Amino acid sequence: MADNNSQENGTETAFVSFIDKETGDVLAQDRLTGQAGTAINYQPQARLDELAKKGYALGYNGFPQDARYSSNDNNQVFAIVLVHERMTLDPNQAGQTGTPINADDPDGAKWPDL
């Protein structure tokens, strides 16, 4: 699907989608714009750090470091696939029942009653 502005002013659009490998859900998506043929100046690390706080780890990075905006008036989509981090709960080191396991994600998983 072409970006309506791309034909008029040479601006192209690219999307970087962060996808949950297990569910297929798009966890986040960044929309980028730039001139056709120019380098896409984007670093996914800030978004990866944000999602790591929610228990995700990088599975596959489909965003090449040398990515450039296309010149064919079609939106580009780059996929970064994330996997769920797993942890073994030790009853001897458990937190208080009902409190967040990860303090950086207060709305995430809570300590079960071990």
PDB file of N, CA and C in Angstrom:
ATOM      1  N   MET A   1       0.848  -1.175   0.000  1.00  0.00           N
ATOM      2  CA  MET A   1       0.000   0.000   0.000  1.00  0.00           C
ATOM      3  C   MET A   1       0.889   1.232   0.000  1.00  0.00           C
ATOM      4  N   ALA A   2       0.688   2.120  -0.894  1.00  0.00           N
ATOM      5  CA  ALA A   2       1.522   3.306  -1.007  1.00  0.00           C
ATOM      6  C   ALA A   2       1.124   4.362   0.003  1.00  0.00           C
ATOM      7  N   ASP A   3       2.123   5.092   0.478  1.00  0.00           N
ATOM      8  CA  ASP A   3       1.892   6.234   1.348  1.00  0.00           C
ATOM      9  C   ASP A   3       1.419   7.371   0.445  1.00  0.00           C
ATOM     10  N   ASN A   4       0.310   7.991   0.767  1.00  0.00           N
ATOM     11  CA  ASN A   4      -0.273   9.011  -0.097  1.00  0.00           C
ATOM     12  C   ASN A   4       0.678  10.156  -0.394  1.00  0.00           C
ATOM     13  N   ASN A   5       1.589  10.487   0.523  1.00  0.00           N
ATOM     14  CA  ASN A   5       2.495  11.601   0.315  1.00  0.00           C
ATOM     15  C   ASN A   5       3.741  11.206  -0.465  1.00  0.00           C
ATOM     16  N   SER A   6       4.028   9.921  -0.602  1.00  0.00           N
ATOM     17  CA  SER A   6       5.297   9.501  -1.163  1.00  0.00           C
ATOM     18  C   SER A   6       5.461   9.921  -2.625  1.00  0.00           C
ATOM     19  N   GLN A   7       4.430   9.857  -3.425  1.00  0.00           N
ATOM     20  CA  GLN A   7       4.553  10.203  -4.830  1.00  0.00           C
ATOM     21  C   GLN A   7       4.743  11.703  -5.016  1.00  0.00           C
ATOM     22  N   GLU A   8       4.192  12.495  -4.130  1.00  0.00           N
ATOM     23  CA  GLU A   8       4.243  13.940  -4.283  1.00  0.00           C
ATOM     24  C   GLU A   8       5.581  14.526  -3.866  1.00  0.00           C
ATOM     25  N   ASN A   9       6.192  14.021  -2.784  1.00  0.00           N
ATOM     26  CA  ASN A   9       7.383  14.676  -2.279  1.00  0.00           C
ATOM     27  C   ASN A   9       8.572  13.745  -2.060  1.00  0.00           C
ATOM     28  N   GLY A  10       8.522  12.509  -2.536  1.00  0.00           N
ATOM     29  CA  GLY A  10       9.632  11.590  -2.392  1.00  0.00           C
ATOM     30  C   GLY A  10       9.790  10.997  -1.012  1.00  0.00           C
ATOM     31  N   THR A  11       8.837  11.231  -0.127  1.00  0.00           N
ATOM     32  CA  THR A  11       8.906  10.691   1.224  1.00  0.00           C
ATOM     33  C   THR A  11       8.397   9.256   1.220  1.00  0.00           C
ATOM     34  N   GLU A  12       9.161   8.376   1.827  1.00  0.00           N
ATOM     35  CA  GLU A  12       8.796   6.970   1.928  1.00  0.00           C
ATOM     36  C   GLU A  12       8.529   6.626   3.390  1.00  0.00           C
ATOM     37  N   THR A  13       7.777   5.552   3.609  1.00  0.00           N
ATOM     38  CA  THR A  13       7.413   5.119   4.955  1.00  0.00           C
ATOM     39  C   THR A  13       7.893   3.699   5.193  1.00  0.00           C
ATOM     40  N   ALA A  14       8.438   3.480   6.391  1.00  0.00           N
ATOM     41  CA  ALA A  14       8.844   2.134   6.810  1.00  0.00           C
ATOM     42  C   ALA A  14       8.284   1.907   8.208  1.00  0.00           C
ATOM     43  N   PHE A  15       7.963   0.669   8.508  1.00  0.00           N
ATOM     44  CA  PHE A  15       7.471   0.286   9.824  1.00  0.00           C
ATOM     45  C   PHE A  15       8.395  -0.774  10.407  1.00  0.00           C
ATOM     46  N   VAL A  16       8.676  -0.657  11.690  1.00  0.00           N
ATOM     47  CA  VAL A  16       9.408  -1.689  12.409  1.00  0.00           C
ATOM     48  C   VAL A  16       8.416  -2.275  13.403  1.00  0.00           C
ATOM     49  N   SER A  17       8.073  -3.540  13.201  1.00  0.00           N
ATOM     50  CA  SER A  17       7.083  -4.211  14.043  1.00  0.00           C
ATOM     51  C   SER A  17       7.782  -5.165  15.007  1.00  0.00           C
ATOM     52  N   PHE A  18       7.400  -5.093  16.267  1.00  0.00           N
ATOM     53  CA  PHE A  18       7.921  -5.967  17.307  1.00  0.00           C
ATOM     54  C   PHE A  18       6.846  -7.005  17.593  1.00  0.00           C
ATOM     55  N   ILE A  19       7.140  -8.261  17.269  1.00  0.00           N
ATOM     56  CA  ILE A  19       6.126  -9.314  17.256  1.00  0.00           C
ATOM     57  C   ILE A  19       6.434 -10.385  18.289  1.00  0.00           C
ATOM     58  N   ASP A  20       5.402 -10.780  19.036  1.00  0.00           N
ATOM     59  CA  ASP A  20       5.497 -11.878  19.997  1.00  0.00           C
ATOM     60  C   ASP A  20       5.500 -13.187  19.214  1.00  0.00           C
ATOM     61  N   LYS A  21       6.580 -13.953  19.309  1.00  0.00           N
ATOM     62  CA  LYS A  21       6.711 -15.192  18.540  1.00  0.00           C
ATOM     63  C   LYS A  21       5.627 -16.202  18.882  1.00  0.00           C
ATOM     64  N   GLU A  22       5.235 -16.288  20.146  1.00  0.00           N
ATOM     65  CA  GLU A  22       4.254 -17.294  20.563  1.00  0.00           C
ATOM     66  C   GLU A  22       2.835 -16.955  20.141  1.00  0.00           C
ATOM     67  N   THR A  23       2.458 -15.690  20.233  1.00  0.00           N
ATOM     68  CA  THR A  23       1.069 -15.310  19.950  1.00  0.00           C
ATOM     69  C   THR A  23       0.882 -14.670  18.581  1.00  0.00           C
ATOM     70  N   GLY A  24       1.960 -14.150  17.999  1.00  0.00           N
ATOM     71  CA  GLY A  24       1.849 -13.423  16.736  1.00  0.00           C
ATOM     72  C   GLY A  24       1.380 -11.996  16.915  1.00  0.00           C
ATOM     73  N   ASP A  25       1.143 -11.582  18.153  1.00  0.00           N
ATOM     74  CA  ASP A  25       0.681 -10.218  18.418  1.00  0.00           C
ATOM     75  C   ASP A  25       1.774  -9.201  18.117  1.00  0.00           C
ATOM     76  N   VAL A  26       1.382  -8.055  17.586  1.00  0.00           N
ATOM     77  CA  VAL A  26       2.301  -6.941  17.412  1.00  0.00           C
ATOM     78  C   VAL A  26       2.325  -6.196  18.744  1.00  0.00           C
ATOM     79  N   LEU A  27       3.478  -6.230  19.410  1.00  0.00           N
ATOM     80  CA  LEU A  27       3.625  -5.612  20.727  1.00  0.00           C
ATOM     81  C   LEU A  27       3.848  -4.109  20.628  1.00  0.00           C
ATOM     82  N   ALA A  28       4.500  -3.697  19.572  1.00  0.00           N
ATOM     83  CA  ALA A  28       4.778  -2.281  19.335  1.00  0.00           C
ATOM     84  C   ALA A  28       5.119  -2.131  17.862  1.00  0.00           C
ATOM     85  N   GLN A  29       4.940  -0.917  17.354  1.00  0.00           N
ATOM     86  CA  GLN A  29       5.298  -0.652  15.963  1.00  0.00           C
ATOM     87  C   GLN A  29       5.760   0.790  15.861  1.00  0.00           C
ATOM     88  N   ASP A  30       6.907   0.987  15.232  1.00  0.00           N
ATOM     89  CA  ASP A  30       7.431   2.329  15.018  1.00  0.00           C
ATOM     90  C   ASP A  30       7.294   2.682  13.543  1.00  0.00           C
ATOM     91  N   ARG A  31       6.761   3.872  13.284  1.00  0.00           N
ATOM     92  CA  ARG A  31       6.586   4.367  11.915  1.00  0.00           C
ATOM     93  C   ARG A  31       7.724   5.332  11.631  1.00  0.00           C
ATOM     94  N   LEU A  32       8.415   5.098  10.541  1.00  0.00           N
ATOM     95  CA  LEU A  32       9.564   5.912  10.165  1.00  0.00           C
ATOM     96  C   LEU A  32       9.330   6.502   8.785  1.00  0.00           C
ATOM     97  N   THR A  33       9.780   7.719   8.561  1.00  0.00           N
ATOM     98  CA  THR A  33       9.661   8.329   7.237  1.00  0.00           C
ATOM     99  C   THR A  33      10.987   8.962   6.850  1.00  0.00           C
ATOM    100  N   GLY A  34      11.246   8.970   5.551  1.00  0.00           N
ATOM    101  CA  GLY A  34      12.459   9.581   5.037  1.00  0.00           C
ATOM    102  C   GLY A  34      12.435   9.610   3.522  1.00  0.00           C
ATOM    103  N   GLN A  35      13.460  10.176   2.972  1.00  0.00           N
ATOM    104  CA  GLN A  35      13.550  10.315   1.527  1.00  0.00           C
ATOM    105  C   GLN A  35      13.967   8.996   0.876  1.00  0.00           C
ATOM    106  N   ALA A  36      13.379   8.707  -0.264  1.00  0.00           N
ATOM    107  CA  ALA A  36      13.686   7.487  -1.004  1.00  0.00           C
ATOM    108  C   ALA A  36      15.184   7.373  -1.232  1.00  0.00           C
ATOM    109  N   GLY A  37      15.720   6.175  -0.976  1.00  0.00           N
ATOM    110  CA  GLY A  37      17.126   5.902  -1.210  1.00  0.00           C
ATOM    111  C   GLY A  37      18.062   6.276  -0.074  1.00  0.00           C
ATOM    112  N   THR A  38      17.561   7.004   0.921  1.00  0.00           N
ATOM    113  CA  THR A  38      18.427   7.399   2.032  1.00  0.00           C
ATOM    114  C   THR A  38      18.424   6.328   3.117  1.00  0.00           C
ATOM    115  N   ALA A  39      19.466   6.367   3.943  1.00  0.00           N
ATOM    116  CA  ALA A  39      19.584   5.405   5.033  1.00  0.00           C
ATOM    117  C   ALA A  39      18.477   5.632   6.056  1.00  0.00           C
ATOM    118  N   ILE A  40      17.979   4.540   6.601  1.00  0.00           N
ATOM    119  CA  ILE A  40      16.983   4.629   7.671  1.00  0.00           C
ATOM    120  C   ILE A  40      17.758   4.739   8.978  1.00  0.00           C
ATOM    121  N   ASN A  41      17.684   5.894   9.585  1.00  0.00           N
ATOM    122  CA  ASN A  41      18.407   6.163  10.826  1.00  0.00           C
ATOM    123  C   ASN A  41      17.526   5.746  12.001  1.00  0.00           C
ATOM    124  N   TYR A  42      17.660   4.484  12.397  1.00  0.00           N
ATOM    125  CA  TYR A  42      16.811   3.943  13.459  1.00  0.00           C
ATOM    126  C   TYR A  42      17.581   2.881  14.224  1.00  0.00           C
ATOM    127  N   GLN A  43      17.492   2.942  15.522  1.00  0.00           N
ATOM    128  CA  GLN A  43      18.089   1.936  16.391  1.00  0.00           C
ATOM    129  C   GLN A  43      16.959   1.342  17.243  1.00  0.00           C
ATOM    130  N   PRO A  44      16.723   0.035  17.165  1.00  0.00           N
ATOM    131  CA  PRO A  44      15.612  -0.572  17.905  1.00  0.00           C
ATOM    132  C   PRO A  44      15.901  -0.804  19.390  1.00  0.00           C
ATOM    133  N   GLN A  45      17.112  -0.488  19.875  1.00  0.00           N
ATOM    134  CA  GLN A  45      17.492  -0.873  21.230  1.00  0.00           C
ATOM    135  C   GLN A  45      16.592  -0.270  22.309  1.00  0.00           C
ATOM    136  N   ALA A  46      16.191   0.973  22.170  1.00  0.00           N
ATOM    137  CA  ALA A  46      15.327   1.587  23.195  1.00  0.00           C
ATOM    138  C   ALA A  46      14.006   0.826  23.312  1.00  0.00           C
ATOM    139  N   ARG A  47      13.417   0.439  22.179  1.00  0.00           N
ATOM    140  CA  ARG A  47      12.166  -0.316  22.197  1.00  0.00           C
ATOM    141  C   ARG A  47      12.406  -1.715  22.766  1.00  0.00           C
ATOM    142  N   LEU A  48      13.543  -2.341  22.415  1.00  0.00           N
ATOM    143  CA  LEU A  48      13.873  -3.660  22.958  1.00  0.00           C
ATOM    144  C   LEU A  48      14.043  -3.597  24.472  1.00  0.00           C
ATOM    145  N   ASP A  49      14.682  -2.536  24.965  1.00  0.00           N
ATOM    146  CA  ASP A  49      14.856  -2.364  26.412  1.00  0.00           C
ATOM    147  C   ASP A  49      13.504  -2.224  27.106  1.00  0.00           C
ATOM    148  N   GLU A  50      12.604  -1.473  26.487  1.00  0.00           N
ATOM    149  CA  GLU A  50      11.250  -1.291  27.030  1.00  0.00           C
ATOM    150  C   GLU A  50      10.511  -2.628  27.118  1.00  0.00           C
ATOM    151  N   LEU A  51      10.613  -3.433  26.070  1.00  0.00           N
ATOM    152  CA  LEU A  51       9.922  -4.719  26.047  1.00  0.00           C
ATOM    153  C   LEU A  51      10.601  -5.748  26.944  1.00  0.00           C
ATOM    154  N   ALA A  52      11.899  -5.618  27.157  1.00  0.00           N
ATOM    155  CA  ALA A  52      12.606  -6.518  28.078  1.00  0.00           C
ATOM    156  C   ALA A  52      12.060  -6.357  29.500  1.00  0.00           C
ATOM    157  N   LYS A  53      11.646  -5.153  29.842  1.00  0.00           N
ATOM    158  CA  LYS A  53      11.065  -4.910  31.162  1.00  0.00           C
ATOM    159  C   LYS A  53       9.732  -5.639  31.323  1.00  0.00           C
ATOM    160  N   LYS A  54       9.136  -6.019  30.207  1.00  0.00           N
ATOM    161  CA  LYS A  54       7.865  -6.745  30.231  1.00  0.00           C
ATOM    162  C   LYS A  54       8.072  -8.247  30.065  1.00  0.00           C
ATOM    163  N   GLY A  55       9.363  -8.679  30.081  1.00  0.00           N
ATOM    164  CA  GLY A  55       9.650 -10.105  30.045  1.00  0.00           C
ATOM    165  C   GLY A  55       9.965 -10.675  28.678  1.00  0.00           C
ATOM    166  N   TYR A  56      10.275  -9.823  27.710  1.00  0.00           N
ATOM    167  CA  TYR A  56      10.589 -10.302  26.365  1.00  0.00           C
ATOM    168  C   TYR A  56      12.090 -10.246  26.104  1.00  0.00           C
ATOM    169  N   ALA A  57      12.546 -11.154  25.260  1.00  0.00           N
ATOM    170  CA  ALA A  57      13.934 -11.183  24.827  1.00  0.00           C
ATOM    171  C   ALA A  57      13.957 -11.256  23.300  1.00  0.00           C
ATOM    172  N   LEU A  58      15.021 -10.759  22.710  1.00  0.00           N
ATOM    173  CA  LEU A  58      15.157 -10.772  21.263  1.00  0.00           C
ATOM    174  C   LEU A  58      15.265 -12.197  20.752  1.00  0.00           C
ATOM    175  N   GLY A  59      14.428 -12.526  19.790  1.00  0.00           N
ATOM    176  CA  GLY A  59      14.492 -13.827  19.136  1.00  0.00           C
ATOM    177  C   GLY A  59      15.131 -13.705  17.764  1.00  0.00           C
ATOM    178  N   TYR A  60      14.712 -12.682  16.998  1.00  0.00           N
ATOM    179  CA  TYR A  60      15.218 -12.466  15.644  1.00  0.00           C
ATOM    180  C   TYR A  60      15.100 -10.988  15.320  1.00  0.00           C
ATOM    181  N   ASN A  61      16.177 -10.393  14.844  1.00  0.00           N
ATOM    182  CA  ASN A  61      16.157  -8.993  14.456  1.00  0.00           C
ATOM    183  C   ASN A  61      16.143  -8.899  12.942  1.00  0.00           C
ATOM    184  N   GLY A  62      15.008  -8.569  12.381  1.00  0.00           N
ATOM    185  CA  GLY A  62      14.851  -8.455  10.935  1.00  0.00           C
ATOM    186  C   GLY A  62      15.045  -7.038  10.427  1.00  0.00           C
ATOM    187  N   PHE A  63      15.668  -6.173  11.229  1.00  0.00           N
ATOM    188  CA  PHE A  63      15.943  -4.808  10.782  1.00  0.00           C
ATOM    189  C   PHE A  63      17.436  -4.691  10.482  1.00  0.00           C
ATOM    190  N   PRO A  64      17.817  -4.662   9.208  1.00  0.00           N
ATOM    191  CA  PRO A  64      19.241  -4.596   8.869  1.00  0.00           C
ATOM    192  C   PRO A  64      19.841  -3.228   9.202  1.00  0.00           C
ATOM    193  N   GLN A  65      21.081  -3.240   9.635  1.00  0.00           N
ATOM    194  CA  GLN A  65      21.758  -1.988  10.003  1.00  0.00           C
ATOM    195  C   GLN A  65      21.934  -1.063   8.803  1.00  0.00           C
ATOM    196  N   ASP A  66      21.970  -1.622   7.607  1.00  0.00           N
ATOM    197  CA  ASP A  66      22.175  -0.807   6.407  1.00  0.00           C
ATOM    198  C   ASP A  66      20.873  -0.534   5.651  1.00  0.00           C
ATOM    199  N   ALA A  67      19.746  -0.592   6.346  1.00  0.00           N
ATOM    200  CA  ALA A  67      18.439  -0.408   5.700  1.00  0.00           C
ATOM    201  C   ALA A  67      18.335   0.985   5.072  1.00  0.00           C
ATOM    202  N   ARG A  68      17.694   1.019   3.926  1.00  0.00           N
ATOM    203  CA  ARG A  68      17.455   2.275   3.215  1.00  0.00           C
ATOM    204  C   ARG A  68      15.970   2.346   2.848  1.00  0.00           C
ATOM    205  N   TYR A  69      15.460   3.564   2.750  1.00  0.00           N
ATOM    206  CA  TYR A  69      14.078   3.741   2.320  1.00  0.00           C
ATOM    207  C   TYR A  69      13.963   3.328   0.852  1.00  0.00           C
ATOM    208  N   SER A  70      12.929   2.572   0.536  1.00  0.00           N
ATOM    209  CA  SER A  70      12.722   2.121  -0.839  1.00  0.00           C
ATOM    210  C   SER A  70      12.295   3.310  -1.700  1.00  0.00           C
ATOM    211  N   SER A  71      12.321   3.091  -2.975  1.00  0.00           N
ATOM    212  CA  SER A  71      11.891   4.156  -3.888  1.00  0.00           C
ATOM    213  C   SER A  71      10.731   3.675  -4.757  1.00  0.00           C
ATOM    214  N   ASN A  72      10.000   2.678  -4.253  1.00  0.00           N
ATOM    215  CA  ASN A  72       8.918   2.122  -5.068  1.00  0.00           C
ATOM    216  C   ASN A  72       7.525   2.517  -4.570  1.00  0.00           C
ATOM    217  N   ASP A  73       7.448   3.488  -3.680  1.00  0.00           N
ATOM    218  CA  ASP A  73       6.170   3.986  -3.161  1.00  0.00           C
ATOM    219  C   ASP A  73       5.382   2.953  -2.362  1.00  0.00           C
ATOM    220  N   ASN A  74       6.011   1.865  -1.978  1.00  0.00           N
ATOM    221  CA  ASN A  74       5.364   0.871  -1.113  1.00  0.00           C
ATOM    222  C   ASN A  74       5.945   0.984   0.289  1.00  0.00           C
ATOM    223  N   ASN A  75       5.093   0.845   1.280  1.00  0.00           N
ATOM    224  CA  ASN A  75       5.576   0.848   2.656  1.00  0.00           C
ATOM    225  C   ASN A  75       6.457  -0.370   2.885  1.00  0.00           C
ATOM    226  N   GLN A  76       7.526  -0.169   3.630  1.00  0.00           N
ATOM    227  CA  GLN A  76       8.398  -1.271   4.017  1.00  0.00           C
ATOM    228  C   GLN A  76       8.018  -1.700   5.426  1.00  0.00           C
ATOM    229  N   VAL A  77       8.128  -2.996   5.698  1.00  0.00           N
ATOM    230  CA  VAL A  77       7.861  -3.509   7.036  1.00  0.00           C
ATOM    231  C   VAL A  77       9.027  -4.407   7.440  1.00  0.00           C
ATOM    232  N   PHE A  78       9.618  -4.096   8.584  1.00  0.00           N
ATOM    233  CA  PHE A  78      10.693  -4.903   9.143  1.00  0.00           C
ATOM    234  C   PHE A  78      10.154  -5.539  10.417  1.00  0.00           C
ATOM    235  N   ALA A  79      10.421  -6.835  10.592  1.00  0.00           N
ATOM    236  CA  ALA A  79       9.915  -7.550  11.765  1.00  0.00           C
ATOM    237  C   ALA A  79      11.050  -7.861  12.731  1.00  0.00           C
ATOM    238  N   ILE A  80      10.811  -7.563  13.990  1.00  0.00           N
ATOM    239  CA  ILE A  80      11.698  -7.964  15.070  1.00  0.00           C
ATOM    240  C   ILE A  80      10.869  -8.889  15.947  1.00  0.00           C
ATOM    241  N   VAL A  81      11.315 -10.139  16.045  1.00  0.00           N
ATOM    242  CA  VAL A  81      10.553 -11.166  16.743  1.00  0.00           C
ATOM    243  C   VAL A  81      11.093 -11.326  18.164  1.00  0.00           C
ATOM    244  N   LEU A  82      10.170 -11.341  19.118  1.00  0.00           N
ATOM    245  CA  LEU A  82      10.534 -11.453  20.527  1.00  0.00           C
ATOM    246  C   LEU A  82      10.005 -12.757  21.114  1.00  0.00           C
ATOM    247  N   VAL A  83      10.755 -13.289  22.046  1.00  0.00           N
ATOM    248  CA  VAL A  83      10.355 -14.504  22.749  1.00  0.00           C
ATOM    249  C   VAL A  83      10.130 -14.163  24.215  1.00  0.00           C
ATOM    250  N   HIS A  84       9.377 -15.015  24.877  1.00  0.00           N
ATOM    251  CA  HIS A  84       9.115 -14.822  26.300  1.00  0.00           C
ATOM    252  C   HIS A  84      10.316 -15.309  27.096  1.00  0.00           C
ATOM    253  N   GLU A  85      10.786 -14.470  27.999  1.00  0.00           N
ATOM    254  CA  GLU A  85      11.833 -14.932  28.901  1.00  0.00           C
ATOM    255  C   GLU A  85      11.189 -15.838  29.929  1.00  0.00           C
ATOM    256  N   ARG A  86      11.872 -16.883  30.272  1.00  0.00           N
ATOM    257  CA  ARG A  86      11.371 -17.839  31.259  1.00  0.00           C
ATOM    258  C   ARG A  86      12.252 -17.773  32.489  1.00  0.00           C
ATOM    259  N   MET A  87      11.656 -18.020  33.619  1.00  0.00           N
ATOM    260  CA  MET A  87      12.429 -18.071  34.851  1.00  0.00           C
ATOM    261  C   MET A  87      11.878 -19.168  35.744  1.00  0.00           C
ATOM    262  N   THR A  88      12.762 -19.761  36.498  1.00  0.00           N
ATOM    263  CA  THR A  88      12.372 -20.780  37.450  1.00  0.00           C
ATOM    264  C   THR A  88      12.169 -20.101  38.794  1.00  0.00           C
ATOM    265  N   LEU A  89      11.023 -20.327  39.390  1.00  0.00           N
ATOM    266  CA  LEU A  89      10.738 -19.719  40.682  1.00  0.00           C
ATOM    267  C   LEU A  89      11.263 -20.600  41.806  1.00  0.00           C
ATOM    268  N   ASP A  90      12.015 -19.986  42.684  1.00  0.00           N
ATOM    269  CA  ASP A  90      12.572 -20.673  43.849  1.00  0.00           C
ATOM    270  C   ASP A  90      11.742 -20.266  45.059  1.00  0.00           C
ATOM    271  N   PRO A  91      11.026 -21.205  45.679  1.00  0.00           N
ATOM    272  CA  PRO A  91      10.184 -20.858  46.824  1.00  0.00           C
ATOM    273  C   PRO A  91      10.966 -20.199  47.959  1.00  0.00           C
ATOM    274  N   ASN A  92      12.256 -20.466  48.018  1.00  0.00           N
ATOM    275  CA  ASN A  92      13.069 -19.879  49.084  1.00  0.00           C
ATOM    276  C   ASN A  92      13.468 -18.438  48.797  1.00  0.00           C
ATOM    277  N   GLN A  93      13.308 -18.005  47.554  1.00  0.00           N
ATOM    278  CA  GLN A  93      13.671 -16.641  47.199  1.00  0.00           C
ATOM    279  C   GLN A  93      12.487 -15.877  46.608  1.00  0.00           C
ATOM    280  N   ALA A  94      11.304 -16.368  46.829  1.00  0.00           N
ATOM    281  CA  ALA A  94      10.100 -15.758  46.260  1.00  0.00           C
ATOM    282  C   ALA A  94       9.784 -14.431  46.938  1.00  0.00           C
ATOM    283  N   GLY A  95       9.133 -13.585  46.169  1.00  0.00           N
ATOM    284  CA  GLY A  95       8.650 -12.328  46.718  1.00  0.00           C
ATOM    285  C   GLY A  95       7.310 -12.548  47.396  1.00  0.00           C
ATOM    286  N   GLN A  96       6.747 -11.481  47.855  1.00  0.00           N
ATOM    287  CA  GLN A  96       5.453 -11.549  48.538  1.00  0.00           C
ATOM    288  C   GLN A  96       4.356 -11.859  47.521  1.00  0.00           C
ATOM    289  N   THR A  97       3.478 -12.784  47.861  1.00  0.00           N
ATOM    290  CA  THR A  97       2.379 -13.174  46.992  1.00  0.00           C
ATOM    291  C   THR A  97       1.615 -11.939  46.522  1.00  0.00           C
ATOM    292  N   GLY A  98       1.393 -11.866  45.201  1.00  0.00           N
ATOM    293  CA  GLY A  98       0.615 -10.766  44.620  1.00  0.00           C
ATOM    294  C   GLY A  98       1.441  -9.560  44.227  1.00  0.00           C
ATOM    295  N   THR A  99       2.729  -9.529  44.556  1.00  0.00           N
ATOM    296  CA  THR A  99       3.572  -8.398  44.163  1.00  0.00           C
ATOM    297  C   THR A  99       4.226  -8.715  42.816  1.00  0.00           C
ATOM    298  N   PRO A 100       4.601  -7.695  42.070  1.00  0.00           N
ATOM    299  CA  PRO A 100       5.204  -7.925  40.751  1.00  0.00           C
ATOM    300  C   PRO A 100       6.521  -8.703  40.848  1.00  0.00           C
ATOM    301  N   ILE A 101       6.690  -9.671  39.966  1.00  0.00           N
ATOM    302  CA  ILE A 101       7.947 -10.401  39.890  1.00  0.00           C
ATOM    303  C   ILE A 101       9.045  -9.472  39.386  1.00  0.00           C
ATOM    304  N   ASN A 102       8.709  -8.647  38.413  1.00  0.00           N
ATOM    305  CA  ASN A 102       9.651  -7.692  37.841  1.00  0.00           C
ATOM    306  C   ASN A 102       9.219  -6.293  38.274  1.00  0.00           C
ATOM    307  N   ALA A 103      10.021  -5.663  39.103  1.00  0.00           N
ATOM    308  CA  ALA A 103       9.680  -4.332  39.619  1.00  0.00           C
ATOM    309  C   ALA A 103       9.568  -3.295  38.499  1.00  0.00           C
ATOM    310  N   ASP A 104      10.223  -3.537  37.342  1.00  0.00           N
ATOM    311  CA  ASP A 104      10.146  -2.614  36.214  1.00  0.00           C
ATOM    312  C   ASP A 104       8.832  -2.726  35.449  1.00  0.00           C
ATOM    313  N   ASP A 105       8.053  -3.749  35.760  1.00  0.00           N
ATOM    314  CA  ASP A 105       6.772  -3.966  35.083  1.00  0.00           C
ATOM    315  C   ASP A 105       5.691  -4.227  36.131  1.00  0.00           C
ATOM    316  N   PRO A 106       5.231  -3.184  36.825  1.00  0.00           N
ATOM    317  CA  PRO A 106       4.279  -3.368  37.915  1.00  0.00           C
ATOM    318  C   PRO A 106       2.949  -3.981  37.493  1.00  0.00           C
ATOM    319  N   ASP A 107       2.614  -3.911  36.199  1.00  0.00           N
ATOM    320  CA  ASP A 107       1.355  -4.497  35.729  1.00  0.00           C
ATOM    321  C   ASP A 107       1.564  -5.910  35.191  1.00  0.00           C
ATOM    322  N   GLY A 108       2.788  -6.414  35.252  1.00  0.00           N
ATOM    323  CA  GLY A 108       3.107  -7.743  34.708  1.00  0.00           C
ATOM    324  C   GLY A 108       2.804  -8.854  35.694  1.00  0.00           C
ATOM    325  N   ALA A 109       3.474  -9.985  35.469  1.00  0.00           N
ATOM    326  CA  ALA A 109       3.259 -11.180  36.276  1.00  0.00           C
ATOM    327  C   ALA A 109       3.521 -10.914  37.764  1.00  0.00           C
ATOM    328  N   LYS A 110       2.709 -11.543  38.587  1.00  0.00           N
ATOM    329  CA  LYS A 110       2.819 -11.387  40.044  1.00  0.00           C
ATOM    330  C   LYS A 110       3.330 -12.686  40.652  1.00  0.00           C
ATOM    331  N   TRP A 111       3.944 -12.555  41.814  1.00  0.00           N
ATOM    332  CA  TRP A 111       4.401 -13.734  42.559  1.00  0.00           C
ATOM    333  C   TRP A 111       3.204 -14.579  42.957  1.00  0.00           C
ATOM    334  N   PRO A 112       3.254 -15.888  42.647  1.00  0.00           N
ATOM    335  CA  PRO A 112       2.163 -16.771  43.061  1.00  0.00           C
ATOM    336  C   PRO A 112       2.333 -17.158  44.527  1.00  0.00           C
ATOM    337  N   ASP A 113       1.328 -17.796  45.053  1.00  0.00           N
ATOM    338  CA  ASP A 113       1.413 -18.325  46.418  1.00  0.00           C
ATOM    339  C   ASP A 113       2.177 -19.648  46.347  1.00  0.00           C
ATOM    340  N   LEU A 114       3.452 -19.595  46.718  1.00  0.00           N
ATOM    341  CA  LEU A 114       4.274 -20.811  46.649  1.00  0.00           C
ATOM    342  C   LEU A 114       4.142 -21.510  47.943  1.00  0.00           C
TER     343      LEU A 114
END
